[in-house]
XYZ file of C-alpha atoms in Angstrom:
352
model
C 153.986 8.315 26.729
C 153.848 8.604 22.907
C 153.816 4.568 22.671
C 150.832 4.678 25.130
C 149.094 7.554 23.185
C 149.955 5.596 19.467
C 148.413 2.417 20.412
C 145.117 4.029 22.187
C 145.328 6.390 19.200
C 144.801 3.312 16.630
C 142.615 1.298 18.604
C 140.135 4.300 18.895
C 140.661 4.880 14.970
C 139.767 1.204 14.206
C 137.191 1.162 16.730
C 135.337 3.327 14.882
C 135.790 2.028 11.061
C 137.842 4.733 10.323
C 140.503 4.665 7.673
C 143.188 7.847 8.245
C 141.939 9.821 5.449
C 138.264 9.130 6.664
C 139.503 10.980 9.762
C 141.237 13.640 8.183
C 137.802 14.173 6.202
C 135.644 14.460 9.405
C 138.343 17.256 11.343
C 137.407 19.341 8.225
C 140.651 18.752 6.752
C 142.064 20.405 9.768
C 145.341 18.142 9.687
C 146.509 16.009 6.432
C 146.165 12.045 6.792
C 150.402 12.181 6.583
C 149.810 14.162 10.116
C 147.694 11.839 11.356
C 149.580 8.830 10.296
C 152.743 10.147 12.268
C 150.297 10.628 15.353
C 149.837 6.492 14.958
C 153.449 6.013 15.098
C 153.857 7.761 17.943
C 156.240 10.090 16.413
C 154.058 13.065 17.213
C 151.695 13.446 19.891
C 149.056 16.206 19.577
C 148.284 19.306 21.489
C 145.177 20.160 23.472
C 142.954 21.743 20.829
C 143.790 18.732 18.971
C 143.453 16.342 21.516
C 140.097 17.796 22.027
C 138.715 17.572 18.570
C 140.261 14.044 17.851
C 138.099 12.689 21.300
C 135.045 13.943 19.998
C 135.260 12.591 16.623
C 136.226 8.919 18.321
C 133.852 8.827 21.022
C 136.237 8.883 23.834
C 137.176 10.737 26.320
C 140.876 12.535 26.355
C 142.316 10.869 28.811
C 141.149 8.222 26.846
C 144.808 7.912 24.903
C 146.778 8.214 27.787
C 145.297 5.381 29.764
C 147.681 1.835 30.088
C 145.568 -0.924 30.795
C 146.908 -4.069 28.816
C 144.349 -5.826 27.249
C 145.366 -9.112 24.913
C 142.565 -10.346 22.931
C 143.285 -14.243 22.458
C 142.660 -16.506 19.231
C 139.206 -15.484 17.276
C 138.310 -18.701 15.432
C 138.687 -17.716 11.540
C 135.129 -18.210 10.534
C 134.202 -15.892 12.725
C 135.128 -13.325 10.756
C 136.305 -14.951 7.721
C 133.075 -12.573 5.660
C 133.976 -9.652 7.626
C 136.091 -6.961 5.519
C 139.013 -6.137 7.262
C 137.752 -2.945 8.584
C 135.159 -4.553 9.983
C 136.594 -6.866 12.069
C 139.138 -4.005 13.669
C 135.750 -2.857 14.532
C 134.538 -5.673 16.461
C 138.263 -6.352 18.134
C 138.770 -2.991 19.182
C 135.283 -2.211 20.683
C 135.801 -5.935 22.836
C 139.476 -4.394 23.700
C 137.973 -0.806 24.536
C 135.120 -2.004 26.748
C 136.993 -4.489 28.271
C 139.659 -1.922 29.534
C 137.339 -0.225 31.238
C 135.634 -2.822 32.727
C 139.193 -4.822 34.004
C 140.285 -1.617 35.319
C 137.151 -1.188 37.241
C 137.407 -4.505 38.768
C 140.875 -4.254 39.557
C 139.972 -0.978 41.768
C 137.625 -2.536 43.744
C 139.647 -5.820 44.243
C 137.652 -8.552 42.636
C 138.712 -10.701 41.107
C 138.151 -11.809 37.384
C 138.934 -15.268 38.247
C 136.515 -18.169 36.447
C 135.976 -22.092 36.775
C 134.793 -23.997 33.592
C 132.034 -26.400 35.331
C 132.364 -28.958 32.089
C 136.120 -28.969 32.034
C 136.476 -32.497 33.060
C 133.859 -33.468 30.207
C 134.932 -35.584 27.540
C 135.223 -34.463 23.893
C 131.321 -33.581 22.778
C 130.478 -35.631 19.631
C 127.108 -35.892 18.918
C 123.878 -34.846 20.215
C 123.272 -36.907 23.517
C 126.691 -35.624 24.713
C 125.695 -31.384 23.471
C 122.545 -32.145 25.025
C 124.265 -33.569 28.456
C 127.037 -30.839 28.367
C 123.653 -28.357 28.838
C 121.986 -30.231 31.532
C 125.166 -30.501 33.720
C 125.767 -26.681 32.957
C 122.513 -25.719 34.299
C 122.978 -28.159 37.455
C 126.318 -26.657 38.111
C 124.745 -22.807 37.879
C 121.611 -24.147 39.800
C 119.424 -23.049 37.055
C 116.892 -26.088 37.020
C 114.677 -26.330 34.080
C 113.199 -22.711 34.745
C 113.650 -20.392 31.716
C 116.573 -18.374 31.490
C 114.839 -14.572 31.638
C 118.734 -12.837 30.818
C 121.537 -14.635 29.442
C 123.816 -11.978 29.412
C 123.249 -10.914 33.509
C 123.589 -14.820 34.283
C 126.774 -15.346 32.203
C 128.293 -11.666 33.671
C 127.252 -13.074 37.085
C 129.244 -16.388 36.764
C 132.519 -14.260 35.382
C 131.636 -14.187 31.768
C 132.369 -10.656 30.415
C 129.801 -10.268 27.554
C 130.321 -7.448 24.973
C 127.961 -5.722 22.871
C 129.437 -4.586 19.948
C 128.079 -2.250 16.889
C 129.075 -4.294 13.853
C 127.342 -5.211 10.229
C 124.972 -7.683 10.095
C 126.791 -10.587 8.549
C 128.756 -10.967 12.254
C 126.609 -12.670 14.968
C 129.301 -13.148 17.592
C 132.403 -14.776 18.873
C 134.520 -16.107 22.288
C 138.026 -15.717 23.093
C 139.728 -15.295 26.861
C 141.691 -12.096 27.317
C 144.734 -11.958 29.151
C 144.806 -15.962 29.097
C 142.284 -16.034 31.709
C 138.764 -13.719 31.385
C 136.697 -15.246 29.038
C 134.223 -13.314 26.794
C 131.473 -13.692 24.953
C 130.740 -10.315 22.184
C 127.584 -10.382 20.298
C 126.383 -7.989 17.421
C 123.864 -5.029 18.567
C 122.601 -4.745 15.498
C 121.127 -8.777 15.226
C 117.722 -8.941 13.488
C 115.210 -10.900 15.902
C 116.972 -9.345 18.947
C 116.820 -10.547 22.018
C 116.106 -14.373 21.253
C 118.861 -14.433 18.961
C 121.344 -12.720 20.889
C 120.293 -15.532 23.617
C 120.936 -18.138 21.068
C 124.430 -16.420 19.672
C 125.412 -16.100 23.054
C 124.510 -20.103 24.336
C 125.905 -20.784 20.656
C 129.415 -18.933 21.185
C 129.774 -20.365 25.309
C 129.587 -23.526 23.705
C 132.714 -22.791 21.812
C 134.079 -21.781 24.760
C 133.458 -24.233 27.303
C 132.996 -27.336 25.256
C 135.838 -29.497 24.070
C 134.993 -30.781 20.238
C 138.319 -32.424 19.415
C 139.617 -32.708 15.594
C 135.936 -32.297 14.113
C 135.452 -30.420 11.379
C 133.770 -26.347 11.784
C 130.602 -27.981 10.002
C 130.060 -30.256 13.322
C 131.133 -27.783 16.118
C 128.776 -25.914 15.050
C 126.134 -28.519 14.972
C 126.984 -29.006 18.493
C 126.864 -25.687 19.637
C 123.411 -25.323 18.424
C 122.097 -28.183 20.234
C 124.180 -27.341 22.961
C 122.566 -23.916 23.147
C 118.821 -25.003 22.220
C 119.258 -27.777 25.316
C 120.191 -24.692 27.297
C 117.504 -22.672 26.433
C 115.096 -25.346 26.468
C 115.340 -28.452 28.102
C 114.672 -32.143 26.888
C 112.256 -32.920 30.022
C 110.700 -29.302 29.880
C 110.338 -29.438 25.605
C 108.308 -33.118 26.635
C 106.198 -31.539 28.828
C 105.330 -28.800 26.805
C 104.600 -30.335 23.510
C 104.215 -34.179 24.464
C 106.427 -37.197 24.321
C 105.607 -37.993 20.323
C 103.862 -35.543 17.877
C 103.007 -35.264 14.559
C 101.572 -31.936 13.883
C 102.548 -28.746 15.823
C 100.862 -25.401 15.465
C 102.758 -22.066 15.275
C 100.504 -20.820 18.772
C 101.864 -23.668 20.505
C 105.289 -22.865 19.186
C 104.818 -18.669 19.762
C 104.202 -19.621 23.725
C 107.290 -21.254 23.839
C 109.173 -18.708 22.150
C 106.887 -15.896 24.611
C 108.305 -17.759 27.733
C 111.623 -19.131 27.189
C 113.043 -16.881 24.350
C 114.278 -19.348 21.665
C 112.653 -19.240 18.212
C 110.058 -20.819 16.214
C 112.502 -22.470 14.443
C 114.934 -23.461 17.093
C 112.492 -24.954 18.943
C 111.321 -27.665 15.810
C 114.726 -28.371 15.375
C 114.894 -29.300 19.133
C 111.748 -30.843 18.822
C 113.172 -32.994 16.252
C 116.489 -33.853 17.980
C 114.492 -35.407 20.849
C 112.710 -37.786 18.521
C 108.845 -35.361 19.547
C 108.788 -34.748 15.799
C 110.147 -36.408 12.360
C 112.449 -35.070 10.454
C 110.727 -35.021 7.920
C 107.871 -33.077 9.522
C 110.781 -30.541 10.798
C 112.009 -30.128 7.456
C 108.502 -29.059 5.990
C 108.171 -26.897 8.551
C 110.871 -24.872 8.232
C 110.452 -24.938 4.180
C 107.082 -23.288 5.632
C 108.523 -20.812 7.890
C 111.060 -20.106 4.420
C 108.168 -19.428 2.264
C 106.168 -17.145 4.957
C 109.102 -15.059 5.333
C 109.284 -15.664 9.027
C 113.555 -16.507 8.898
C 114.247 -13.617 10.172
C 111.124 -11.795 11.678
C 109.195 -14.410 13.008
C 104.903 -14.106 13.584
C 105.584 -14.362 17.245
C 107.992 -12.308 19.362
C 109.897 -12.797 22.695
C 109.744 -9.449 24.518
C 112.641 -10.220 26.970
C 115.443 -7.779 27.502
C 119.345 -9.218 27.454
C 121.445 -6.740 29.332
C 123.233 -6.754 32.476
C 123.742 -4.397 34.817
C 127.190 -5.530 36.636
C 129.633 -2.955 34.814
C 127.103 0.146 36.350
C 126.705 -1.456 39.399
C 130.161 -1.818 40.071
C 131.039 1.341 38.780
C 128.521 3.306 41.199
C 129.574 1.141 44.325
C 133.052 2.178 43.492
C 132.063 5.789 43.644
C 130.087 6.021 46.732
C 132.182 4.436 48.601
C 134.889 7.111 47.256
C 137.243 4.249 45.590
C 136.949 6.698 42.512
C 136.185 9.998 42.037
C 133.566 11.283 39.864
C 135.498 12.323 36.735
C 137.162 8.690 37.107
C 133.799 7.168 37.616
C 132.769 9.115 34.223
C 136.069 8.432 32.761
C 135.229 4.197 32.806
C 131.863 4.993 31.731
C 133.607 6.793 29.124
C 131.118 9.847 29.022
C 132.066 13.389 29.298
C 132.239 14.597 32.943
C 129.217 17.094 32.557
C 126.906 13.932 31.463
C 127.880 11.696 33.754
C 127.342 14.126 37.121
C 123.539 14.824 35.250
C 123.447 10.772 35.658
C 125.177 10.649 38.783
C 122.699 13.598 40.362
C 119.679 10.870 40.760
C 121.550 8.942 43.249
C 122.136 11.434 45.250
């Protein structure tokens, strides 16, 4: 029991980007950093006052610390978070580990299973643009998503087995991939991403690229290359970019772009650097236009929004079929939603 407690302990500390004496500081100096420290070791587990004060302060709930379900986060690539302090990327690990406790756990009671089938496995290794761009259009054949636009990422990927965390982290970290347990593989992108929703569609395409997509012994500089055609061709494909703009030109107006962006939630600039990738545009012309979009100020806020929302609603869904059909009980239900039993029957109370 204390080795369970110690390890939810520290993951709930580093969770939060909380150093030991930052926790001390917010229990009002109510137990030393020393005292806390021996709670991480598992040499002392706390009493119920304690306990109490300690789940409030970390956001969880108090059986929270006592709970067992093994979570192994696999290999984050390095440049992930290779500008993340330290703290911060405890932060985004721990918040992927948290969530995805809960969420394993809740699959587990109702029986389903987790289980997922890379459609572009038997691809060979993606070197240039043609083969990005054909990786995407064999994707969307295998998902039977057509050319239509993609209204939410994150509900399709969740729907094909693709656990997708939202994590609160600084703005420097976009997102990442890695499989969990050798086999669930997850996508975690950064709440707090200027632009929003098209760029959390973009960092999401971006990272499933990583994680679907076999580059071989190129360098980071060209994976990522691909991944960004790979995820513009997802977002927008060659035959539907054509139609939209034309086979060949050589001015493009930021309205025409703006529609684009309205319906199929990629960017202004996203879409003249696909633009420019299937030969519609110079790139020349695509270089001047994004020294444009530079000098207007539009790299991160662009004149033109995309309104679409990126959530999905799977992890409630499951979690409120698991309670009416009495799988779970309502503190357990409130327990995986990790809210305190009092706010989750207010929640609860509409469904009934």
């Amino acid at each position: 029991m204390r080795e369970i407690f110690a390890a939810r302990f520290k993951s709930a500390r580093l969770r939060t980007g909380l150093s030991l004496k930052n926790l001390s500081d917010k229990l009002g100096s109510k137990i030393s950093r020393q005292a806390l420290h021996k709670y991480e070791k598992g040499e002392v587990i706390p009493n119920s006052d304690m306990l109490a004060l300690l789940s409030d302060i970390l956001q969880v709930r108090p059986d929270y610390f006592f709970s067992d379900t093994k979570i192994a986060i696999g290999a984050i690539e390095y440049r992930k978070m290779q500008h993340l302090p330290s703290r911060e990327e405890h932060k985004v690990v721990e918040q992927t580990r948290e969530y995805l406790s809960r969420y394993l756990e809740l699959e587990e009671i109702l029986g389903i299973s987790s289980e997922f089938e890379n459609p572009l496995k038997n691809l060979a290794v993606v070197s240039d643009f043609e083969q990005a761009n054909a990786a995407a259009e064999l994707l969307r054949k295998s998902w039977k998503l057509e050319e239509d636009p993609l209204y939410n990422i994150t509900q399709i990927l969740e729907d094909k087995h693709i656990k997708v965390v939202e994590v609160d982290a600084e703005p420097i970290f976009d997102g990442m991939q890695t499989w969990v347990n050798g086999q669930v593989p997850v996508l975690a992108f950064n709440k707090n991403l200027s632009g929003k929703a098209d760029r959390i569609r973009f960092t999401l395409l971006h990272e499933l690229g990583h994680l679907l997509l076999d580059f071989g012994d190129f360098a980071d500089k060209e994976k990522e290359k691909r991944c960004h055609q790979f995820a513009g061709a997802m977002l927008l494909p060659r035959n539907t970019l054509i139609d939209k703009l034309g086979a060949k030109r050589s001015r493009i107006s930021v309205l025409e772009l703006g529609n684009i962006k309205k319906q199929f939630g990629i960017s202004i600039q996203a879409i003249i650097r696909r633009a420019a990738e299937c030969a519609i545009i110079s790139e020349n012309y695509a270089r001047q236009f994004l020294q444009r979009i530079k000098e207007e100020g539009w790299r991160t806020t662009e004149p033109i929004a995309y309104e679409g929302i990126e959530a999905s609603d799977r992890f409630d869904q499951l979690l409120f079929r698991a309670l009416s059909e009495e799988q779970i009980s309502l503190s357990k239900a409130a327990a995986l939603k990790n809210m305190k039993l009092a706010e989750f029957r207010t929640l609860a109370s509409f469904g009934e």
